[in-house]
């Protein structure tokens, strides 16, 4: 009897199982019909056509137009010999008689700026010199770094007439491949020898390229991550080690990007965005790790800045200008000078209780 009961139960289960697909098929057909009716209704309602009730593509190229990348857009970082030169800023570091906090001064400190021979790095380096700091410019192009070091001293002298030689900032130029640990260790030892110490660091060396993710050459991705992420890490840890050995406090500013928090459009740049997100979180992580040593680590995330290189890119891709400014609440791109106050603040004692912060200088781009 037990065997018969088991057999009957098995037959019932089999019948139940075989009947289910027909039920599912019927239900699936009903869903398709309902969906079709919704899409037909939506196609006649001007507001419903803008919802997911309507079939994708109903409104043509208006759908997502301002929130998608253009995969056909490619911008390759130019070789060094084709890089446009950056001028030093005029009239920003002279003597003045406006009241300001003494805590913003970097008087007699020694600062290092990587990627300091051009672009944002050069202008931030000039801000530090104007604030009283001695400076070591680190760059892959040592010749250009040497020329800019001379110009910074010349500009400082022009804007501060009567300053004695003993009061002049000492500005030196150094070569380094920031992605190579041996090269980083060598240049840090060179800076210690010439300046005696390092108090402040700005990791500005970095670059971006625009390729869609699938066709981006992998060797170029490795180079991009090497400069942007590895270079930042190697200099930060090298300077922090030096500060810990001296048992003194210090300040590090990493240059990230608004691209570390949002996805830029229309240019495709996934590896760069990921790299700058890494820099932003690296700053936060090291800020916590080194807080007990009195070492502050912060990040500046610039938005679209009209550097000499950006000007070159926009000259070659003029449609980008209007696209970019249409997405910025202030309606304007920034200029490198807009970073001078930010970097001085984060390196100086004016921000002595600020660590792990990400200061976005982007005209409100990341707010919308």
mmCIF file of C-alpha atoms in Angstrom:
data_model
loop_
_atom_site.group_PDB
_atom_site.id
_atom_site.type_symbol
_atom_site.label_atom_id
_atom_site.label_comp_id
_atom_site.label_asym_id
_atom_site.label_seq_id
_atom_site.Cartn_x
_atom_site.Cartn_y
_atom_site.Cartn_z
ATOM 1 C CA UNK A 1 0.000 0.000 0.000
ATOM 2 C CA UNK A 2 2.882 2.336 0.822
ATOM 3 C CA UNK A 3 4.360 1.871 -2.639
ATOM 4 C CA UNK A 4 1.000 2.655 -4.315
ATOM 5 C CA UNK A 5 0.604 5.828 -2.240
ATOM 6 C CA UNK A 6 4.110 6.985 -3.165
ATOM 7 C CA UNK A 7 3.418 6.303 -6.845
ATOM 8 C CA UNK A 8 0.171 8.256 -6.766
ATOM 9 C CA UNK A 9 1.920 11.215 -5.095
ATOM 10 C CA UNK A 10 4.628 11.149 -7.751
ATOM 11 C CA UNK A 11 2.033 11.224 -10.555
ATOM 12 C CA UNK A 12 0.260 14.186 -8.909
ATOM 13 C CA UNK A 13 3.541 16.062 -8.627
ATOM 14 C CA UNK A 14 4.372 15.349 -12.252
ATOM 15 C CA UNK A 15 0.965 16.547 -13.435
ATOM 16 C CA UNK A 16 1.285 19.689 -11.336
ATOM 17 C CA UNK A 17 4.742 20.422 -12.765
ATOM 18 C CA UNK A 18 3.777 19.893 -16.386
ATOM 19 C CA UNK A 19 0.723 22.117 -16.054
ATOM 20 C CA UNK A 20 2.713 25.111 -14.777
ATOM 21 C CA UNK A 21 4.420 26.262 -18.021
ATOM 22 C CA UNK A 22 1.035 26.778 -19.739
ATOM 23 C CA UNK A 23 -0.052 28.976 -16.843
ATOM 24 C CA UNK A 24 3.198 30.936 -17.016
ATOM 25 C CA UNK A 25 2.869 31.329 -20.763
ATOM 26 C CA UNK A 26 -0.634 32.718 -20.365
ATOM 27 C CA UNK A 27 0.510 35.132 -17.679
ATOM 28 C CA UNK A 28 3.476 36.250 -19.795
ATOM 29 C CA UNK A 29 1.196 36.915 -22.766
ATOM 30 C CA UNK A 30 -1.118 38.985 -20.573
ATOM 31 C CA UNK A 31 1.825 41.089 -19.348
ATOM 32 C CA UNK A 32 2.959 41.703 -22.912
ATOM 33 C CA UNK A 33 -0.519 42.796 -23.977
ATOM 34 C CA UNK A 34 -0.807 45.107 -20.961
ATOM 35 C CA UNK A 35 2.605 46.572 -21.663
ATOM 36 C CA UNK A 36 1.655 47.173 -25.297
ATOM 37 C CA UNK A 37 -1.526 48.956 -24.209
ATOM 38 C CA UNK A 38 0.494 51.171 -21.820
ATOM 39 C CA UNK A 39 2.975 52.066 -24.560
ATOM 40 C CA UNK A 40 0.164 52.893 -26.999
ATOM 41 C CA UNK A 41 -1.472 55.121 -24.401
ATOM 42 C CA UNK A 42 1.826 56.804 -23.522
ATOM 43 C CA UNK A 43 2.598 57.571 -27.171
ATOM 44 C CA UNK A 44 -0.503 59.809 -27.268
ATOM 45 C CA UNK A 45 0.201 61.662 -24.001
ATOM 46 C CA UNK A 46 2.969 64.314 -24.274
ATOM 47 C CA UNK A 47 3.919 63.884 -20.608
ATOM 48 C CA UNK A 48 3.773 60.098 -20.493
ATOM 49 C CA UNK A 49 6.134 59.995 -23.475
ATOM 50 C CA UNK A 50 8.765 61.333 -21.086
ATOM 51 C CA UNK A 51 8.320 58.442 -18.621
ATOM 52 C CA UNK A 52 9.315 54.799 -18.705
ATOM 53 C CA UNK A 53 5.715 53.948 -19.631
ATOM 54 C CA UNK A 54 6.677 54.864 -23.192
ATOM 55 C CA UNK A 55 8.939 52.776 -25.380
ATOM 56 C CA UNK A 56 12.610 53.819 -25.317
ATOM 57 C CA UNK A 57 13.381 56.049 -28.267
ATOM 58 C CA UNK A 58 9.886 57.561 -28.485
ATOM 59 C CA UNK A 59 11.341 61.076 -28.151
ATOM 60 C CA UNK A 60 14.327 60.418 -30.371
ATOM 61 C CA UNK A 61 17.694 61.964 -29.535
ATOM 62 C CA UNK A 62 16.192 64.121 -26.780
ATOM 63 C CA UNK A 63 16.261 61.152 -24.421
ATOM 64 C CA UNK A 64 19.322 61.334 -22.162
ATOM 65 C CA UNK A 65 21.063 63.632 -24.618
ATOM 66 C CA UNK A 66 22.766 65.769 -21.963
ATOM 67 C CA UNK A 67 23.691 62.884 -19.683
ATOM 68 C CA UNK A 68 25.487 60.492 -22.006
ATOM 69 C CA UNK A 69 29.007 60.173 -23.251
ATOM 70 C CA UNK A 70 29.930 60.500 -26.895
ATOM 71 C CA UNK A 71 31.948 57.355 -27.541
ATOM 72 C CA UNK A 72 33.267 58.776 -30.810
ATOM 73 C CA UNK A 73 35.079 61.547 -28.928
ATOM 74 C CA UNK A 74 38.765 60.745 -28.366
ATOM 75 C CA UNK A 75 41.346 63.103 -26.859
ATOM 76 C CA UNK A 76 44.843 61.779 -26.346
ATOM 77 C CA UNK A 77 47.252 63.423 -23.920
ATOM 78 C CA UNK A 78 49.852 65.139 -26.122
ATOM 79 C CA UNK A 79 53.538 64.184 -26.073
ATOM 80 C CA UNK A 80 55.710 66.446 -23.957
ATOM 81 C CA UNK A 81 57.169 68.338 -26.913
ATOM 82 C CA UNK A 82 53.655 69.356 -27.997
ATOM 83 C CA UNK A 83 52.498 70.505 -24.573
ATOM 84 C CA UNK A 84 51.623 74.213 -24.443
ATOM 85 C CA UNK A 85 53.674 76.270 -21.992
ATOM 86 C CA UNK A 86 51.978 77.869 -18.983
ATOM 87 C CA UNK A 87 52.740 81.468 -17.996
ATOM 88 C CA UNK A 88 53.225 82.508 -14.384
ATOM 89 C CA UNK A 89 50.383 84.574 -12.962
ATOM 90 C CA UNK A 90 50.892 88.338 -12.988
ATOM 91 C CA UNK A 91 50.006 90.623 -10.109
ATOM 92 C CA UNK A 92 48.831 88.033 -7.577
ATOM 93 C CA UNK A 93 51.695 87.838 -5.098
ATOM 94 C CA UNK A 94 52.802 91.411 -4.455
ATOM 95 C CA UNK A 95 52.921 93.352 -1.225
ATOM 96 C CA UNK A 96 49.512 94.472 -0.036
ATOM 97 C CA UNK A 97 47.987 96.341 2.864
ATOM 98 C CA UNK A 98 44.702 94.483 3.222
ATOM 99 C CA UNK A 99 44.169 92.846 6.570
ATOM 100 C CA UNK A 100 44.264 89.051 6.604
ATOM 101 C CA UNK A 101 44.905 86.267 9.097
ATOM 102 C CA UNK A 102 48.525 85.537 9.903
ATOM 103 C CA UNK A 103 47.550 81.855 10.006
ATOM 104 C CA UNK A 104 47.474 81.825 6.192
ATOM 105 C CA UNK A 105 51.220 82.481 6.015
ATOM 106 C CA UNK A 106 53.638 79.788 4.876
ATOM 107 C CA UNK A 107 56.647 81.864 5.870
ATOM 108 C CA UNK A 108 59.913 79.871 5.885
ATOM 109 C CA UNK A 109 58.211 76.557 5.185
ATOM 110 C CA UNK A 110 59.519 74.199 2.498
ATOM 111 C CA UNK A 111 56.885 73.004 0.042
ATOM 112 C CA UNK A 112 57.015 70.436 -2.761
ATOM 113 C CA UNK A 113 54.694 70.569 -5.767
ATOM 114 C CA UNK A 114 54.686 67.654 -8.189
ATOM 115 C CA UNK A 115 53.735 68.488 -11.753
ATOM 116 C CA UNK A 116 54.689 72.043 -10.850
ATOM 117 C CA UNK A 117 56.174 73.164 -14.177
ATOM 118 C CA UNK A 118 52.869 73.866 -15.896
ATOM 119 C CA UNK A 119 49.107 74.106 -15.577
ATOM 120 C CA UNK A 120 47.430 73.984 -12.192
ATOM 121 C CA UNK A 121 50.616 72.848 -10.473
ATOM 122 C CA UNK A 122 52.553 75.930 -11.584
ATOM 123 C CA UNK A 123 49.887 78.379 -10.403
ATOM 124 C CA UNK A 124 49.528 76.646 -7.026
ATOM 125 C CA UNK A 125 53.310 76.632 -6.686
ATOM 126 C CA UNK A 126 53.292 80.391 -7.273
ATOM 127 C CA UNK A 127 50.643 80.812 -4.568
ATOM 128 C CA UNK A 128 52.905 79.068 -2.055
ATOM 129 C CA UNK A 129 55.879 81.258 -2.954
ATOM 130 C CA UNK A 130 53.710 84.379 -2.642
ATOM 131 C CA UNK A 131 52.660 83.142 0.810
ATOM 132 C CA UNK A 132 56.278 82.940 1.995
ATOM 133 C CA UNK A 133 57.233 79.337 1.285
ATOM 134 C CA UNK A 134 60.430 78.012 -0.197
ATOM 135 C CA UNK A 135 59.633 75.650 -3.046
ATOM 136 C CA UNK A 136 60.793 72.518 -4.835
ATOM 137 C CA UNK A 137 59.174 72.024 -8.242
ATOM 138 C CA UNK A 138 59.094 68.381 -9.321
ATOM 139 C CA UNK A 139 58.334 67.576 -12.936
ATOM 140 C CA UNK A 140 59.038 65.063 -15.678
ATOM 141 C CA UNK A 141 60.425 67.944 -17.762
ATOM 142 C CA UNK A 142 63.309 69.312 -15.703
ATOM 143 C CA UNK A 143 64.291 71.949 -18.271
ATOM 144 C CA UNK A 144 60.840 73.502 -18.149
ATOM 145 C CA UNK A 145 60.821 73.230 -14.352
ATOM 146 C CA UNK A 146 64.125 75.146 -14.188
ATOM 147 C CA UNK A 147 62.763 77.885 -16.462
ATOM 148 C CA UNK A 148 59.611 78.227 -14.385
ATOM 149 C CA UNK A 149 61.594 78.302 -11.137
ATOM 150 C CA UNK A 150 63.544 81.302 -12.442
ATOM 151 C CA UNK A 151 60.340 83.027 -13.575
ATOM 152 C CA UNK A 152 58.691 82.526 -10.183
ATOM 153 C CA UNK A 153 61.621 84.157 -8.400
ATOM 154 C CA UNK A 154 61.721 86.959 -10.968
ATOM 155 C CA UNK A 155 57.986 87.607 -10.594
ATOM 156 C CA UNK A 156 58.260 87.576 -6.803
ATOM 157 C CA UNK A 157 61.079 90.142 -6.922
ATOM 158 C CA UNK A 158 59.091 92.339 -9.331
ATOM 159 C CA UNK A 159 56.028 92.297 -7.094
ATOM 160 C CA UNK A 160 57.991 92.822 -3.875
ATOM 161 C CA UNK A 161 60.516 95.580 -4.599
ATOM 162 C CA UNK A 162 63.064 96.212 -1.885
ATOM 163 C CA UNK A 163 63.022 92.660 -0.540
ATOM 164 C CA UNK A 164 66.497 91.650 0.575
ATOM 165 C CA UNK A 165 68.192 88.605 -0.951
ATOM 166 C CA UNK A 166 68.066 86.861 2.416
ATOM 167 C CA UNK A 167 64.270 87.196 2.366
ATOM 168 C CA UNK A 168 63.830 85.849 -1.151
ATOM 169 C CA UNK A 169 62.170 82.451 -1.519
ATOM 170 C CA UNK A 170 64.429 79.630 -2.607
ATOM 171 C CA UNK A 171 62.914 77.842 -5.601
ATOM 172 C CA UNK A 172 64.552 74.712 -7.012
ATOM 173 C CA UNK A 173 63.689 72.407 -9.921
ATOM 174 C CA UNK A 174 63.884 68.628 -9.866
ATOM 175 C CA UNK A 175 63.223 65.717 -12.218
ATOM 176 C CA UNK A 176 61.108 62.728 -11.249
ATOM 177 C CA UNK A 177 58.988 60.040 -12.826
ATOM 178 C CA UNK A 178 56.346 60.108 -10.102
ATOM 179 C CA UNK A 179 55.139 56.581 -10.908
ATOM 180 C CA UNK A 180 58.598 55.056 -10.280
ATOM 181 C CA UNK A 181 59.433 54.359 -6.598
ATOM 182 C CA UNK A 182 63.187 54.633 -7.167
ATOM 183 C CA UNK A 183 62.811 57.949 -8.970
ATOM 184 C CA UNK A 184 60.601 59.290 -6.161
ATOM 185 C CA UNK A 185 63.055 58.221 -3.461
ATOM 186 C CA UNK A 186 65.920 59.819 -5.400
ATOM 187 C CA UNK A 187 64.206 63.186 -5.831
ATOM 188 C CA UNK A 188 63.082 63.317 -2.201
ATOM 189 C CA UNK A 189 66.675 62.758 -1.088
ATOM 190 C CA UNK A 190 67.758 65.523 -3.483
ATOM 191 C CA UNK A 191 65.199 67.940 -2.040
ATOM 192 C CA UNK A 192 66.271 67.104 1.535
ATOM 193 C CA UNK A 193 69.853 67.853 0.541
ATOM 194 C CA UNK A 194 69.029 71.220 -1.052
ATOM 195 C CA UNK A 195 66.357 72.463 1.357
ATOM 196 C CA UNK A 196 67.123 70.510 4.516
ATOM 197 C CA UNK A 197 63.545 69.410 5.053
ATOM 198 C CA UNK A 198 60.000 69.198 3.632
ATOM 199 C CA UNK A 199 57.001 70.659 5.466
ATOM 200 C CA UNK A 200 54.246 70.745 2.832
ATOM 201 C CA UNK A 201 53.340 68.666 -0.217
ATOM 202 C CA UNK A 202 51.004 69.195 -3.156
ATOM 203 C CA UNK A 203 50.588 66.205 -5.474
ATOM 204 C CA UNK A 204 49.520 67.893 -8.699
ATOM 205 C CA UNK A 205 51.153 65.551 -11.222
ATOM 206 C CA UNK A 206 48.422 63.921 -13.290
ATOM 207 C CA UNK A 207 46.724 63.856 -16.664
ATOM 208 C CA UNK A 208 43.555 62.760 -18.399
ATOM 209 C CA UNK A 209 42.693 61.196 -21.746
ATOM 210 C CA UNK A 210 39.378 60.535 -23.427
ATOM 211 C CA UNK A 211 38.723 57.115 -24.931
ATOM 212 C CA UNK A 212 35.662 54.937 -24.635
ATOM 213 C CA UNK A 213 36.450 52.207 -22.112
ATOM 214 C CA UNK A 214 36.419 49.319 -24.575
ATOM 215 C CA UNK A 215 38.920 50.800 -27.028
ATOM 216 C CA UNK A 216 41.219 52.553 -24.506
ATOM 217 C CA UNK A 217 44.722 51.060 -24.974
ATOM 218 C CA UNK A 218 45.570 49.189 -21.789
ATOM 219 C CA UNK A 219 49.169 50.393 -21.669
ATOM 220 C CA UNK A 220 47.891 53.972 -21.631
ATOM 221 C CA UNK A 221 45.465 53.146 -18.816
ATOM 222 C CA UNK A 222 48.366 51.763 -16.786
ATOM 223 C CA UNK A 223 50.346 54.944 -17.402
ATOM 224 C CA UNK A 224 47.374 57.118 -16.412
ATOM 225 C CA UNK A 225 46.807 55.227 -13.171
ATOM 226 C CA UNK A 226 50.543 55.153 -12.507
ATOM 227 C CA UNK A 227 50.894 58.932 -12.636
ATOM 228 C CA UNK A 228 47.591 59.882 -11.005
ATOM 229 C CA UNK A 229 47.347 57.244 -8.294
ATOM 230 C CA UNK A 230 50.763 55.629 -7.764
ATOM 231 C CA UNK A 231 52.538 58.984 -7.996
ATOM 232 C CA UNK A 232 50.245 60.501 -5.395
ATOM 233 C CA UNK A 233 50.701 57.548 -3.057
ATOM 234 C CA UNK A 234 54.485 57.380 -3.412
ATOM 235 C CA UNK A 235 55.069 61.084 -2.715
ATOM 236 C CA UNK A 236 52.570 61.190 0.139
ATOM 237 C CA UNK A 237 54.098 58.214 1.933
ATOM 238 C CA UNK A 238 57.636 59.443 1.262
ATOM 239 C CA UNK A 239 56.967 62.879 2.750
ATOM 240 C CA UNK A 240 54.939 61.442 5.642
ATOM 241 C CA UNK A 241 57.795 59.100 6.534
ATOM 242 C CA UNK A 242 60.159 62.085 6.609
ATOM 243 C CA UNK A 243 57.778 64.078 8.856
ATOM 244 C CA UNK A 244 57.381 61.140 11.235
ATOM 245 C CA UNK A 245 61.158 60.724 11.492
ATOM 246 C CA UNK A 246 61.444 64.419 12.361
ATOM 247 C CA UNK A 247 58.476 64.076 14.742
ATOM 248 C CA UNK A 248 56.868 67.216 13.355
ATOM 249 C CA UNK A 249 53.453 68.014 11.939
ATOM 250 C CA UNK A 250 52.872 68.664 8.253
ATOM 251 C CA UNK A 251 50.224 69.108 5.611
ATOM 252 C CA UNK A 252 49.573 67.294 2.344
ATOM 253 C CA UNK A 253 47.152 68.364 -0.374
ATOM 254 C CA UNK A 254 46.250 65.882 -3.097
ATOM 255 C CA UNK A 255 44.823 67.226 -6.336
ATOM 256 C CA UNK A 256 41.823 65.150 -7.274
ATOM 257 C CA UNK A 257 39.029 66.205 -9.605
ATOM 258 C CA UNK A 258 35.284 66.641 -9.608
ATOM 259 C CA UNK A 259 35.510 63.590 -11.908
ATOM 260 C CA UNK A 260 36.208 61.546 -8.773
ATOM 261 C CA UNK A 261 32.656 62.245 -7.615
ATOM 262 C CA UNK A 262 30.621 62.486 -10.837
ATOM 263 C CA UNK A 263 30.739 61.102 -14.367
ATOM 264 C CA UNK A 264 31.609 63.826 -16.859
ATOM 265 C CA UNK A 265 29.781 64.085 -20.166
ATOM 266 C CA UNK A 266 30.059 64.022 -23.116
ATOM 267 C CA UNK A 267 33.696 62.897 -23.106
ATOM 268 C CA UNK A 268 34.276 59.251 -22.092
ATOM 269 C CA UNK A 269 36.957 58.927 -19.385
ATOM 270 C CA UNK A 270 36.130 56.025 -17.063
ATOM 271 C CA UNK A 271 39.745 55.174 -16.061
ATOM 272 C CA UNK A 272 40.496 58.827 -15.209
ATOM 273 C CA UNK A 273 37.313 59.135 -13.156
ATOM 274 C CA UNK A 274 38.234 55.981 -11.239
ATOM 275 C CA UNK A 275 41.775 57.253 -10.689
ATOM 276 C CA UNK A 276 40.590 60.546 -9.223
ATOM 277 C CA UNK A 277 38.049 58.761 -7.035
ATOM 278 C CA UNK A 278 40.985 56.733 -5.726
ATOM 279 C CA UNK A 279 42.937 59.925 -4.971
ATOM 280 C CA UNK A 280 39.974 61.404 -3.096
ATOM 281 C CA UNK A 281 39.514 58.309 -0.922
ATOM 282 C CA UNK A 282 43.268 57.908 -0.464
ATOM 283 C CA UNK A 283 43.346 61.392 1.050
ATOM 284 C CA UNK A 284 40.555 60.492 3.450
ATOM 285 C CA UNK A 285 42.159 57.173 4.410
ATOM 286 C CA UNK A 286 45.619 58.615 5.037
ATOM 287 C CA UNK A 287 44.105 61.527 6.967
ATOM 288 C CA UNK A 288 42.758 59.017 9.482
ATOM 289 C CA UNK A 289 45.885 56.865 9.475
ATOM 290 C CA UNK A 290 48.265 59.777 10.084
ATOM 291 C CA UNK A 291 46.112 61.970 12.313
ATOM 292 C CA UNK A 292 47.967 60.749 15.404
ATOM 293 C CA UNK A 293 51.233 61.981 13.874
ATOM 294 C CA UNK A 294 49.931 65.507 13.312
ATOM 295 C CA UNK A 295 49.937 65.081 9.529
ATOM 296 C CA UNK A 296 46.877 66.502 7.790
ATOM 297 C CA UNK A 297 45.832 65.184 4.386
ATOM 298 C CA UNK A 298 43.204 66.932 2.277
ATOM 299 C CA UNK A 299 42.033 66.900 -1.322
ATOM 300 C CA UNK A 300 41.185 69.661 -3.783
ATOM 301 C CA UNK A 301 38.843 68.610 -6.588
ATOM 302 C CA UNK A 302 38.893 71.191 -9.385
ATOM 303 C CA UNK A 303 36.176 71.473 -11.991
ATOM 304 C CA UNK A 304 36.768 72.625 -15.561
ATOM 305 C CA UNK A 305 39.774 74.971 -15.496
ATOM 306 C CA UNK A 306 41.019 76.915 -18.485
ATOM 307 C CA UNK A 307 44.663 75.858 -18.481
ATOM 308 C CA UNK A 308 46.883 76.120 -21.539
ATOM 309 C CA UNK A 309 46.166 72.441 -22.272
ATOM 310 C CA UNK A 310 42.400 72.877 -21.844
ATOM 311 C CA UNK A 311 42.540 75.793 -24.277
ATOM 312 C CA UNK A 312 44.302 73.551 -26.803
ATOM 313 C CA UNK A 313 41.647 70.831 -26.377
ATOM 314 C CA UNK A 314 38.771 73.294 -26.775
ATOM 315 C CA UNK A 315 40.373 74.856 -29.851
ATOM 316 C CA UNK A 316 40.375 71.392 -31.418
ATOM 317 C CA UNK A 317 36.901 70.456 -30.070
ATOM 318 C CA UNK A 318 34.952 73.751 -29.904
ATOM 319 C CA UNK A 319 31.596 72.071 -29.248
ATOM 320 C CA UNK A 320 32.826 70.985 -25.832
ATOM 321 C CA UNK A 321 32.960 74.526 -24.457
ATOM 322 C CA UNK A 322 29.212 75.143 -24.732
ATOM 323 C CA UNK A 323 28.437 71.637 -23.478
ATOM 324 C CA UNK A 324 30.612 72.085 -20.410
ATOM 325 C CA UNK A 325 29.396 75.531 -19.368
ATOM 326 C CA UNK A 326 25.774 74.454 -19.865
ATOM 327 C CA UNK A 327 26.274 71.968 -17.019
ATOM 328 C CA UNK A 328 27.958 74.397 -14.582
ATOM 329 C CA UNK A 329 25.518 76.307 -12.324
ATOM 330 C CA UNK A 330 27.722 79.418 -12.395
ATOM 331 C CA UNK A 331 27.837 79.102 -16.191
ATOM 332 C CA UNK A 332 31.603 79.631 -16.291
ATOM 333 C CA UNK A 333 34.779 77.596 -16.282
ATOM 334 C CA UNK A 334 37.355 78.404 -13.651
ATOM 335 C CA UNK A 335 40.915 79.630 -14.133
ATOM 336 C CA UNK A 336 43.975 78.184 -12.383
ATOM 337 C CA UNK A 337 44.166 81.268 -10.151
ATOM 338 C CA UNK A 338 40.959 80.074 -8.472
ATOM 339 C CA UNK A 339 43.017 77.368 -6.754
ATOM 340 C CA UNK A 340 45.586 79.716 -5.210
ATOM 341 C CA UNK A 341 43.537 80.510 -2.113
ATOM 342 C CA UNK A 342 42.299 76.945 -1.701
ATOM 343 C CA UNK A 343 45.732 75.342 -1.664
ATOM 344 C CA UNK A 344 47.185 78.022 0.619
ATOM 345 C CA UNK A 345 44.320 77.540 3.071
ATOM 346 C CA UNK A 346 44.675 73.749 3.226
ATOM 347 C CA UNK A 347 48.456 73.823 3.631
ATOM 348 C CA UNK A 348 48.534 76.585 6.230
ATOM 349 C CA UNK A 349 47.595 76.716 9.904
ATOM 350 C CA UNK A 350 44.360 78.459 8.883
ATOM 351 C CA UNK A 351 43.001 74.936 8.322
ATOM 352 C CA UNK A 352 44.720 73.219 11.234
ATOM 353 C CA UNK A 353 41.517 71.357 12.245
ATOM 354 C CA UNK A 354 40.667 70.332 8.685
ATOM 355 C CA UNK A 355 41.777 66.899 7.562
ATOM 356 C CA UNK A 356 40.313 64.323 5.184
ATOM 357 C CA UNK A 357 38.272 67.021 3.432
ATOM 358 C CA UNK A 358 37.520 67.206 -0.277
ATOM 359 C CA UNK A 359 37.320 70.865 -1.307
ATOM 360 C CA UNK A 360 35.534 71.067 -4.655
ATOM 361 C CA UNK A 361 36.377 74.123 -6.713
ATOM 362 C CA UNK A 362 33.955 73.492 -9.573
ATOM 363 C CA UNK A 363 31.435 76.317 -9.861
ATOM 364 C CA UNK A 364 28.770 74.019 -8.425
ATOM 365 C CA UNK A 365 29.096 71.360 -11.145
ATOM 366 C CA UNK A 366 28.785 68.429 -8.732
ATOM 367 C CA UNK A 367 25.691 69.866 -7.039
ATOM 368 C CA UNK A 368 23.265 69.274 -9.902
#
